[in-house]
Short mmCIF file of C-alpha atoms in Angstrom, two decimals:
data_model
loop_
_atom_site.label_atom_id
_atom_site.label_comp_id
_atom_site.label_asym_id
_atom_site.label_seq_id
_atom_site.Cartn_x
_atom_site.Cartn_y
_atom_site.Cartn_z
CA MET A 579 26.27 3.26 30.23
CA SER A 580 23.60 5.73 29.17
CA GLU A 581 20.20 4.44 28.10
CA ILE A 582 19.94 3.58 24.39
CA PRO A 583 16.74 4.65 22.52
CA LYS A 584 14.51 1.72 21.44
CA ASP A 585 15.13 2.10 17.69
CA CYS A 586 18.93 2.23 18.24
CA LEU A 587 18.62 -0.79 20.55
CA LYS A 588 17.02 -2.82 17.73
CA THR A 589 19.88 -1.88 15.37
CA ILE A 590 22.43 -3.16 17.93
CA LEU A 591 20.40 -6.34 18.56
CA LEU A 592 20.56 -7.15 14.85
CA GLU A 593 24.39 -7.06 15.06
CA LEU A 594 24.54 -9.79 17.73
CA GLU A 595 25.50 -13.39 16.98
CA CYS A 596 22.71 -15.50 18.47
CA HIS A 597 19.66 -17.58 17.55
CA PHE A 598 17.55 -14.48 16.93
CA THR A 599 19.88 -13.26 14.14
CA TRP A 600 20.58 -16.60 12.44
CA ASN A 601 17.38 -16.54 10.32
CA LEU A 602 15.91 -19.65 11.93
CA LEU A 603 12.28 -19.50 10.75
CA LYS A 604 9.54 -21.16 12.78
CA GLU A 605 7.62 -22.07 9.59
CA ASP A 606 10.40 -24.54 8.72
CA ILE A 607 9.90 -26.79 11.74
CA ASP A 608 7.23 -28.35 13.89
CA LEU A 609 7.85 -26.36 17.10
CA PHE A 610 6.35 -29.02 19.36
CA ASP A 611 8.39 -31.82 17.78
CA VAL A 612 11.65 -29.85 18.03
CA GLU A 613 10.91 -28.89 21.64
CA ASP A 614 10.18 -32.54 22.43
CA THR A 615 13.38 -33.69 20.70
CA ILE A 616 15.54 -31.17 22.58
CA GLY A 617 13.94 -32.29 25.86
CA GLN A 618 14.76 -35.92 25.04
CA GLN A 619 18.34 -35.03 24.12
CA LEU A 620 18.82 -33.10 27.37
CA GLU A 621 17.64 -36.14 29.29
CA PHE A 622 19.29 -38.96 27.39
CA LEU A 623 22.00 -37.78 24.99
CA THR A 624 24.95 -37.28 27.32
CA THR A 625 27.37 -36.59 24.47
CA LYS A 626 25.62 -33.45 23.17
CA SER A 627 26.48 -29.99 24.53
CA ARG A 628 23.82 -29.12 27.11
CA LEU A 629 24.70 -25.42 26.77
CA THR A 630 23.87 -25.52 23.05
CA LEU A 631 20.61 -27.39 23.73
CA TYR A 632 19.38 -24.95 26.41
CA ASN A 633 20.14 -21.95 24.19
CA LEU A 634 18.23 -23.54 21.34
CA LEU A 635 15.35 -24.52 23.62
CA ALA A 636 15.12 -20.92 24.84
CA TYR A 637 14.71 -19.75 21.23
CA VAL A 638 12.03 -22.41 20.54
CA LYS A 639 10.16 -21.37 23.71
CA HIS A 640 10.25 -17.76 22.45
CA LEU A 641 8.88 -18.83 19.05
CA LYS A 642 6.00 -20.47 20.93
CA GLY A 643 5.34 -17.19 22.73
CA GLN A 644 6.68 -18.49 26.06
CA ASN A 645 9.24 -15.81 26.94
CA GLU A 646 9.23 -16.51 30.70
CA ASP A 647 10.10 -20.16 29.97
CA ALA A 648 12.77 -18.95 27.53
CA LEU A 649 14.39 -16.97 30.37
CA LYS A 650 14.41 -20.12 32.55
CA CYS A 651 16.24 -22.02 29.79
CA LEU A 652 18.81 -19.22 29.49
CA LYS A 653 19.31 -19.36 33.27
CA GLN A 654 20.09 -23.09 32.89
CA ALA A 655 22.55 -22.23 30.11
CA GLU A 656 24.27 -19.69 32.39
CA GLU A 657 24.62 -22.26 35.17
CA ILE A 658 26.26 -24.71 32.75
CA ILE A 659 28.71 -22.01 31.60
CA GLN A 660 29.69 -21.24 35.20
CA ARG A 661 30.05 -24.93 36.03
CA GLU A 662 31.71 -26.28 32.88
CA HIS A 663 33.32 -23.31 31.09
CA SER A 664 34.68 -21.15 33.91
CA ASP A 665 38.04 -20.88 32.08
CA LYS A 666 36.42 -18.90 29.21
CA GLU A 667 33.14 -17.87 30.78
CA GLU A 668 32.76 -14.54 28.98
CA VAL A 669 33.29 -15.88 25.46
CA GLN A 670 31.00 -18.88 26.07
CA SER A 671 28.31 -16.50 27.38
CA LEU A 672 28.04 -14.32 24.26
CA VAL A 673 25.29 -16.33 22.51
CA THR A 674 23.35 -16.74 25.77
CA TRP A 675 23.60 -13.01 26.53
CA GLY A 676 22.49 -12.20 22.97
CA ASN A 677 19.44 -14.42 23.43
CA TYR A 678 18.70 -12.77 26.81
CA ALA A 679 18.84 -9.32 25.18
CA TRP A 680 16.40 -10.32 22.47
CA VAL A 681 13.92 -12.01 24.84
CA TYR A 682 13.88 -8.97 27.14
CA TYR A 683 13.46 -6.71 24.10
CA TYR A 684 10.37 -8.68 23.04
CA MET A 685 9.08 -8.48 26.63
CA ASP A 686 9.55 -4.68 26.40
CA GLN A 687 12.01 -4.77 29.31
CA LEU A 688 14.49 -2.53 27.56
CA LYS A 689 16.76 -1.83 30.56
CA GLU A 690 17.31 -5.58 30.99
CA ALA A 691 17.95 -5.95 27.25
CA GLN A 692 20.51 -3.15 27.38
CA LYS A 693 22.22 -4.74 30.40
CA TYR A 694 23.08 -7.82 28.28
CA ILE A 695 24.03 -5.72 25.25
CA ASP A 696 26.45 -3.81 27.47
CA LYS A 697 27.96 -7.09 28.73
CA ILE A 698 28.57 -8.19 25.14
CA GLY A 699 30.01 -4.76 24.27
CA ASN A 700 32.44 -4.93 27.20
CA VAL A 701 33.75 -8.36 26.12
CA CYS A 702 34.15 -7.18 22.51
CA LYS A 703 36.07 -4.12 23.69
CA LYS A 704 38.24 -6.14 26.09
CA LEU A 705 39.18 -8.62 23.33
CA SER A 706 39.75 -5.83 20.77
CA SER A 707 37.01 -6.96 18.40
CA PRO A 708 36.68 -4.77 15.26
CA SER A 709 32.92 -4.83 15.86
CA ASN A 710 31.35 -3.23 18.96
CA TYR A 711 28.89 -6.06 19.54
CA LYS A 712 30.15 -9.04 17.60
CA LEU A 713 33.11 -11.32 18.26
CA GLU A 714 34.42 -13.83 15.72
CA ARG A 715 34.84 -17.07 17.68
CA PRO A 716 34.80 -20.72 16.51
CA GLU A 717 32.66 -21.69 19.54
CA ILE A 718 29.93 -19.36 18.23
CA ASP A 719 30.22 -20.78 14.69
CA CYS A 720 29.86 -24.27 16.14
CA GLU A 721 26.74 -23.33 18.13
CA LYS A 722 25.31 -21.70 15.01
CA GLY A 723 25.96 -24.92 13.07
CA TRP A 724 24.06 -27.05 15.59
CA ALA A 725 21.10 -24.62 15.59
CA LEU A 726 20.90 -24.59 11.77
CA LEU A 727 21.09 -28.37 11.66
CA LYS A 728 18.09 -28.66 14.00
CA PHE A 729 15.93 -26.54 11.66
CA GLY A 730 15.99 -29.12 8.87
CA GLY A 731 17.20 -29.82 5.34
CA LYS A 732 16.86 -26.25 4.03
CA TYR A 733 19.56 -25.22 6.52
CA TYR A 734 22.12 -28.03 6.05
CA GLN A 735 24.39 -26.14 3.62
CA LYS A 736 24.49 -23.13 5.97
CA ALA A 737 25.22 -25.46 8.91
CA LYS A 738 28.11 -27.00 6.94
CA ALA A 739 29.54 -23.52 6.25
CA ALA A 740 29.31 -22.63 9.97
CA PHE A 741 31.17 -25.80 11.05
CA GLU A 742 33.77 -25.30 8.30
CA LYS A 743 34.43 -21.80 9.63
CA ALA A 744 34.87 -23.17 13.16
CA LEU A 745 37.27 -25.85 11.87
CA GLU A 746 39.41 -23.26 10.07
CA ALA A 747 40.27 -21.90 13.52
CA GLU A 748 40.59 -25.28 15.30
CA PRO A 749 40.92 -28.17 12.80
CA ASP A 750 41.22 -30.87 15.48
CA ASN A 751 38.55 -29.65 17.92
CA PRO A 752 36.55 -32.82 18.82
CA GLU A 753 33.12 -31.12 19.03
CA PHE A 754 33.56 -29.11 15.83
CA ASN A 755 34.50 -32.30 13.98
CA ILE A 756 31.39 -34.11 15.26
CA GLY A 757 29.15 -31.27 14.11
CA TYR A 758 30.79 -31.09 10.69
CA ALA A 759 30.72 -34.88 10.16
CA ILE A 760 27.03 -35.20 11.10
CA THR A 761 26.12 -32.26 8.84
CA VAL A 762 27.92 -33.77 5.84
CA TYR A 763 26.30 -37.14 6.67
CA ARG A 764 22.88 -35.44 6.59
CA LEU A 765 23.72 -33.82 3.23
CA ASP A 766 24.85 -37.23 1.89
CA ASP A 767 21.55 -38.69 3.07
CA SER A 768 19.18 -35.86 2.10
CA ASP A 769 18.09 -37.31 -1.26
CA ARG A 770 16.33 -40.36 0.07
CA GLU A 771 16.10 -42.19 -3.25
CA GLY A 772 19.33 -40.79 -4.67
CA SER A 773 22.60 -42.53 -5.46
CA ILE A 774 24.73 -43.18 -2.39
CA LYS A 775 27.02 -40.26 -1.55
CA SER A 776 30.04 -40.81 0.68
CA PHE A 777 31.48 -37.32 1.26
CA SER A 778 30.99 -37.84 5.01
CA LEU A 779 33.08 -41.01 5.34
CA GLY A 780 36.38 -39.17 5.87
CA PRO A 781 34.92 -36.57 8.30
CA LEU A 782 33.15 -39.33 10.27
CA ARG A 783 36.37 -41.37 10.60
CA LYS A 784 38.21 -38.27 11.83
CA ALA A 785 35.42 -37.42 14.30
CA VAL A 786 35.52 -40.97 15.71
CA THR A 787 39.32 -40.80 16.07
CA LEU A 788 39.02 -37.51 17.98
CA ASN A 789 36.07 -38.78 20.07
CA PRO A 790 36.87 -42.47 20.73
CA ASP A 791 34.35 -42.79 23.58
CA ASN A 792 31.45 -41.12 21.76
CA SER A 793 28.96 -43.83 20.74
CA TYR A 794 26.69 -41.27 19.00
CA ILE A 795 29.25 -40.41 16.30
CA LYS A 796 30.33 -44.08 15.96
CA VAL A 797 26.80 -45.12 14.98
CA PHE A 798 26.81 -42.60 12.09
CA LEU A 799 30.14 -43.98 10.89
CA ALA A 800 28.66 -47.50 11.02
CA LEU A 801 25.70 -46.40 8.86
CA LYS A 802 27.99 -44.70 6.34
CA LEU A 803 30.19 -47.82 6.14
CA GLN A 804 27.02 -49.80 5.41
CA ASP A 805 26.24 -47.30 2.61
CA VAL A 806 29.61 -47.91 0.97
CA HIS A 807 29.32 -51.73 1.18
CA ALA A 808 31.62 -52.10 4.19
CA GLU A 809 28.80 -53.54 6.30
CA ALA A 810 30.98 -55.97 8.28
CA GLU A 811 33.21 -53.12 9.53
CA GLY A 812 30.11 -51.06 10.33
CA GLU A 813 28.55 -53.91 12.27
CA ARG A 814 31.68 -54.22 14.44
CA TYR A 815 31.10 -50.61 15.54
CA ILE A 816 27.40 -51.32 16.19
CA GLU A 817 28.18 -54.41 18.31
CA GLU A 818 30.81 -52.46 20.26
CA ILE A 819 28.29 -49.66 20.91
CA LEU A 820 25.49 -52.01 21.98
CA ASP A 821 27.87 -53.70 24.45
CA GLN A 822 28.62 -50.32 26.03
CA ILE A 823 25.17 -48.73 26.30
CA SER A 824 21.94 -49.77 27.95
CA ALA A 825 19.09 -47.37 27.10
CA GLN A 826 20.45 -44.43 25.13
CA PRO A 827 17.55 -44.00 22.70
CA TYR A 828 19.53 -41.75 20.37
CA VAL A 829 22.10 -44.48 19.79
CA LEU A 830 19.58 -47.34 19.76
CA ARG A 831 17.51 -45.67 17.03
CA TYR A 832 20.45 -45.51 14.60
CA ALA A 833 21.63 -49.01 15.49
CA ALA A 834 18.08 -50.14 14.66
CA LYS A 835 18.31 -48.32 11.33
CA PHE A 836 21.51 -50.26 10.59
CA TYR A 837 19.77 -53.60 11.23
CA ARG A 838 16.65 -52.56 9.28
CA ARG A 839 18.80 -51.79 6.23
CA LYS A 840 20.53 -55.17 6.72
CA ASN A 841 17.05 -56.77 6.53
CA SER A 842 17.41 -57.94 10.17
CA TRP A 843 13.95 -56.59 10.93
CA ASP A 844 13.35 -58.47 14.19
CA LYS A 845 16.61 -57.13 15.64
CA ALA A 846 15.75 -53.62 14.42
CA LEU A 847 12.25 -53.79 15.96
CA GLU A 848 13.68 -55.06 19.25
CA LEU A 849 15.99 -52.01 19.49
CA LEU A 850 13.27 -49.58 18.35
CA LYS A 851 10.81 -50.89 20.95
CA LYS A 852 13.47 -50.48 23.63
CA ALA A 853 14.10 -46.90 22.52
CA LEU A 854 10.34 -46.14 22.33
CA GLU A 855 9.92 -47.21 25.96
CA VAL A 856 12.27 -44.36 26.90
CA THR A 857 11.13 -41.76 24.32
CA PRO A 858 7.56 -42.72 23.31
CA THR A 859 6.86 -39.44 21.46
CA SER A 860 9.75 -39.74 18.97
CA SER A 861 8.51 -39.28 15.38
CA PHE A 862 11.79 -40.77 14.08
CA LEU A 863 11.30 -44.02 16.04
CA HIS A 864 7.69 -44.42 14.90
CA HIS A 865 8.73 -43.85 11.29
CA GLN A 866 11.52 -46.43 11.56
CA MET A 867 9.10 -48.98 13.02
CA GLY A 868 6.71 -48.33 10.16
CA LEU A 869 9.54 -48.94 7.67
CA CYS A 870 10.36 -52.27 9.35
CA TYR A 871 6.75 -53.49 9.15
CA ARG A 872 6.55 -52.31 5.53
CA ALA A 873 9.73 -54.22 4.63
CA GLN A 874 8.35 -57.41 6.20
CA MET A 875 5.11 -56.94 4.25
CA ILE A 876 7.01 -56.48 0.97
CA GLN A 877 9.04 -59.64 1.67
CA ILE A 878 5.89 -61.77 2.04
CA LYS A 879 4.31 -60.25 -1.08
CA LYS A 880 7.44 -60.96 -3.12
CA ALA A 881 7.61 -64.55 -1.87
CA THR A 882 3.96 -65.09 -2.87
CA ARG A 883 4.28 -63.20 -6.21
CA ASN A 884 1.93 -60.49 -4.93
CA ARG A 885 -0.84 -63.01 -4.24
CA PRO A 886 -0.67 -63.84 -0.53
CA LYS A 887 -3.33 -66.27 0.71
CA GLY A 888 -4.39 -67.76 4.01
CA LYS A 889 -1.89 -67.09 6.80
CA ASP A 890 0.29 -65.00 4.50
CA LYS A 891 -2.67 -62.74 3.65
CA LEU A 892 -3.53 -62.33 7.34
CA LYS A 893 0.10 -61.50 8.13
CA VAL A 894 0.26 -58.93 5.28
CA ASP A 895 -2.91 -57.23 6.56
CA GLU A 896 -1.54 -57.19 10.09
CA LEU A 897 1.76 -55.65 8.91
CA ILE A 898 -0.06 -52.99 6.86
CA THR A 899 -2.12 -52.05 9.94
CA SER A 900 1.04 -51.84 12.11
CA ALA A 901 2.90 -49.76 9.53
CA ILE A 902 -0.06 -47.36 9.16
CA SER A 903 -0.28 -46.97 12.94
CA HIS A 904 3.40 -45.96 13.25
CA PHE A 905 3.55 -43.74 10.14
CA LYS A 906 0.43 -41.99 11.46
CA ALA A 907 2.11 -41.47 14.85
CA ALA A 908 5.18 -40.01 13.09
CA VAL A 909 3.07 -37.46 11.19
CA GLU A 910 1.05 -36.54 14.29
CA ARG A 911 4.25 -35.86 16.23
CA ASP A 912 6.05 -33.97 13.44
CA SER A 913 3.75 -32.15 11.05
CA MET A 914 6.70 -31.28 8.74
CA PHE A 915 7.92 -34.90 8.28
CA ALA A 916 7.44 -35.07 4.50
CA PHE A 917 8.64 -38.65 4.00
CA ALA A 918 6.34 -39.92 6.74
CA TYR A 919 3.37 -38.41 4.84
CA THR A 920 4.21 -40.21 1.58
CA ASP A 921 4.94 -43.47 3.44
CA LEU A 922 1.61 -43.23 5.29
CA ALA A 923 -0.34 -42.39 2.12
CA ASN A 924 1.29 -45.24 0.18
CA MET A 925 0.54 -47.68 3.00
CA TYR A 926 -3.12 -46.62 3.05
CA ALA A 927 -3.18 -47.26 -0.71
CA GLU A 928 -1.53 -50.66 -0.16
CA GLY A 929 -4.38 -51.51 2.22
CA GLY A 930 -7.02 -50.34 -0.27
CA GLN A 931 -7.92 -47.30 1.87
CA TYR A 932 -7.85 -44.88 -1.07
CA SER A 933 -9.79 -42.00 0.46
CA ASN A 934 -7.43 -41.97 3.46
CA ALA A 935 -4.46 -42.08 1.08
CA GLU A 936 -5.91 -39.14 -0.89
CA ASP A 937 -6.39 -37.10 2.32
CA ILE A 938 -2.77 -37.65 3.39
CA PHE A 939 -1.39 -36.86 -0.06
CA GLN A 940 -3.39 -33.62 -0.10
CA LYS A 941 -1.90 -32.66 3.29
CA ALA A 942 1.57 -33.47 1.95
CA LEU A 943 0.98 -31.37 -1.20
CA ARG A 944 -0.04 -28.43 1.01
CA LEU A 945 3.16 -28.56 3.09
CA GLU A 946 5.04 -25.28 2.91
CA ASN A 947 8.67 -24.45 3.66
CA ILE A 948 9.93 -27.92 2.74
CA THR A 949 12.94 -28.71 0.56
CA ASP A 950 12.70 -29.15 -3.21
CA ASP A 951 13.71 -32.78 -2.71
CA HIS A 952 10.68 -33.32 -0.47
CA LYS A 953 8.33 -31.62 -2.97
CA HIS A 954 9.86 -33.74 -5.76
CA GLN A 955 9.22 -36.95 -3.82
CA ILE A 956 5.64 -36.00 -2.90
CA HIS A 957 4.66 -35.23 -6.53
CA TYR A 958 6.30 -38.48 -7.72
CA HIS A 959 4.49 -40.67 -5.17
CA TYR A 960 1.17 -38.91 -5.71
CA GLY A 961 1.57 -39.39 -9.48
CA ARG A 962 2.10 -43.13 -8.95
CA PHE A 963 -0.95 -43.27 -6.67
CA GLN A 964 -3.07 -41.57 -9.36
CA GLU A 965 -1.71 -43.81 -12.12
CA PHE A 966 -1.91 -47.21 -10.43
CA HIS A 967 -4.66 -46.86 -7.81
CA ARG A 968 -6.94 -44.10 -9.08
CA LYS A 969 -6.37 -44.85 -12.80
CA SER A 970 -6.33 -41.11 -13.43
CA GLU A 971 -3.72 -40.75 -16.16
CA ASN A 972 -4.05 -36.99 -16.70
CA THR A 973 -3.57 -36.27 -12.97
CA ALA A 974 -0.61 -38.67 -12.90
CA ILE A 975 1.02 -36.90 -15.87
CA HIS A 976 0.49 -33.51 -14.19
CA HIS A 977 2.25 -34.60 -10.98
CA TYR A 978 5.09 -36.42 -12.74
CA LEU A 979 5.73 -33.16 -14.63
CA GLU A 980 5.54 -31.14 -11.40
CA ALA A 981 8.12 -33.50 -9.84
CA LEU A 982 10.51 -32.86 -12.75
CA LYS A 983 9.90 -29.12 -12.69
CA VAL A 984 10.76 -28.95 -8.97
CA LYS A 985 13.94 -31.02 -9.38
CA ASP A 986 15.05 -32.39 -12.74
CA ARG A 987 18.21 -34.14 -11.52
CA SER A 988 17.72 -37.04 -9.11
CA SER A 989 17.73 -40.82 -9.12
CA LEU A 990 13.97 -40.65 -9.75
CA ARG A 991 14.45 -38.92 -13.11
CA PRO A 992 14.67 -42.13 -15.22
CA LYS A 993 11.50 -43.46 -13.53
CA LEU A 994 9.68 -40.17 -14.08
CA THR A 995 10.69 -39.73 -17.73
CA SER A 996 9.90 -43.38 -18.48
CA ALA A 997 6.47 -43.14 -16.82
CA LEU A 998 5.68 -39.90 -18.66
CA LYS A 999 6.69 -41.25 -22.09
CA LYS A 1000 4.69 -44.44 -21.55
CA LEU A 1001 1.55 -42.68 -20.34
CA ALA A 1002 1.63 -39.85 -22.88
CA THR A 1003 2.27 -42.21 -25.83
CA LYS A 1004 -0.56 -44.47 -24.67
CA ARG A 1005 -2.97 -41.52 -24.42
CA LEU A 1006 -1.97 -40.22 -27.88
CA GLY A 1007 -2.91 -43.68 -29.22
CA TYR A 1008 -6.50 -42.94 -28.14
CA ASN A 1009 -6.44 -39.24 -29.06
CA ALA A 1010 -3.73 -37.74 -31.27
CA SER A 1011 -4.82 -34.22 -30.23
CA ASP A 1012 -4.31 -34.68 -26.47
CA VAL A 1013 -2.49 -31.42 -25.69
CA GLN A 1014 -1.36 -32.52 -22.21
CA SER A 1015 0.37 -35.61 -23.62
CA LEU A 1016 1.95 -33.70 -26.51
CA SER A 1017 3.38 -31.01 -24.23
CA ALA A 1018 4.51 -33.64 -21.67
CA LEU A 1019 6.53 -35.41 -24.37
CA GLY A 1020 7.91 -32.05 -25.54
CA PHE A 1021 9.03 -31.31 -22.00
CA VAL A 1022 10.65 -34.73 -21.47
CA TYR A 1023 12.52 -34.74 -24.78
CA LYS A 1024 13.71 -31.18 -24.13
CA LEU A 1025 14.98 -32.30 -20.70
CA GLU A 1026 16.83 -35.20 -22.31
CA GLY A 1027 18.43 -32.93 -24.92
CA GLU A 1028 16.42 -34.41 -27.81
CA LYS A 1029 15.65 -30.95 -29.19
CA ARG A 1030 14.17 -31.87 -32.60
CA GLN A 1031 11.74 -34.36 -31.10
CA ALA A 1032 10.85 -31.87 -28.35
CA ALA A 1033 10.17 -29.14 -30.93
CA GLU A 1034 7.94 -31.49 -32.97
CA TYR A 1035 5.72 -32.27 -29.97
CA TYR A 1036 5.54 -28.63 -28.85
CA GLU A 1037 4.62 -27.60 -32.42
CA ARG A 1038 1.76 -30.11 -32.45
CA ALA A 1039 0.59 -28.87 -29.03
CA GLN A 1040 0.86 -25.24 -30.09
CA LYS A 1041 -1.28 -25.80 -33.22
CA ILE A 1042 -4.09 -27.05 -30.98
CA ASP A 1043 -3.59 -24.35 -28.30
CA PRO A 1044 -1.94 -21.42 -30.16
CA GLU A 1045 -2.24 -18.92 -27.27
CA ASN A 1046 -0.42 -21.11 -24.73
CA ALA A 1047 2.57 -19.07 -23.47
CA GLU A 1048 4.44 -22.12 -22.13
CA PHE A 1049 4.42 -23.82 -25.55
CA LEU A 1050 5.48 -20.63 -27.35
CA THR A 1051 8.38 -20.01 -24.94
CA ALA A 1052 9.60 -23.62 -25.18
CA LEU A 1053 9.38 -23.53 -28.99
CA CYS A 1054 11.33 -20.25 -29.22
CA GLU A 1055 14.11 -21.64 -26.99
CA LEU A 1056 14.28 -24.89 -28.97
CA ARG A 1057 14.33 -23.21 -32.39
CA LEU A 1058 17.08 -20.83 -31.29
CA SER A 1059 19.22 -23.72 -30.07
CA LEU A 1060 18.72 -25.95 -33.11
#
């Protein structure tokens, strides 16, 4: 085919279905953590598509500026296609060829880029695609789903849509069902402190039925069964899995999570340590270990009514140190791990290390490109830290309000509204003209639908600060709705 001008080449590249056109933004992940995770999965997770992993790794290498390494990953992907997908080699190659074209384009090797564009064009023509450079195929939708899932919570809904599209074409495809079930499980689980959601139970059961030998999907079903109070059935799956595997860290980590949530912390730690021996850089494993040590610490404090002495006090201090060490490792290995930041900061506070806690909270508050749920949680925990450890009521009120402004519907809402009412009312007892407390109560009552009470507080705030646009807007809305 004749040579395509560079600007026309870019237009064609944007039509392709591949990682470069799926809006996967590098700001949304820790590149080094994702690269490390993919490497671990290639080595240890035998149930995951290696083709999908190499394509994704190529894109991550490109985002790191390592285009030569990206080409090596794509070469590995090609070898897998030839070895494992020879029956539909051309269709399975479309994403890989699209990635090749983009990498060569960024390397300014335009003839090479065009070579792969032409390959894609030929397949589209041969299969009578309505588009010159795009082919609608469920395999591509599935690969897109896995890529979106890897880029974190902001992408879960898009990943779900991609797997749903694949399933429309092949409802009983085993791999598509695994991808869909895990995505819905992640969506169920995304509000850490929310009420238990069980939308994924049906999809997980179906995925297990279609993949009876896949221990990775079974462990997610076990966790979901535990969520819906069918722990005994879940544990049967866990025991069956642990009998079949030796050192698959990706299965061990979730089995450990099952035992941690069952309060079998020693069993959980045993499995986590075994998994860490194989994948020592896993942020997930370090976080889970931290959670186990924290749970043991809380148990001792409860048993001693928050006044541990002697051996109990020594054990509590030891557990706090261990938890800090692992939460710190999790954050160091994944700089976008929002929950690990709040857990680390809270554990520093628990140990009386307030300046360290403040530093970590400030890092968490500066995190960009995280989900609203994560922002909500960070403001809530920082508010509690300010209220109970720093005794700074005005800062606590500010962050409780920020948490509600980011996300006003979550399981934390009753805690937030209760804390705000209590603090604001207390402060008004000292100073009836405290504008922050008046407006906070106006906001909370407005949120709860108590419009008259909300209007009263906003009116009082507005009299003290008549130029405040926020108060004026809230008052106008309330008066119109009364």
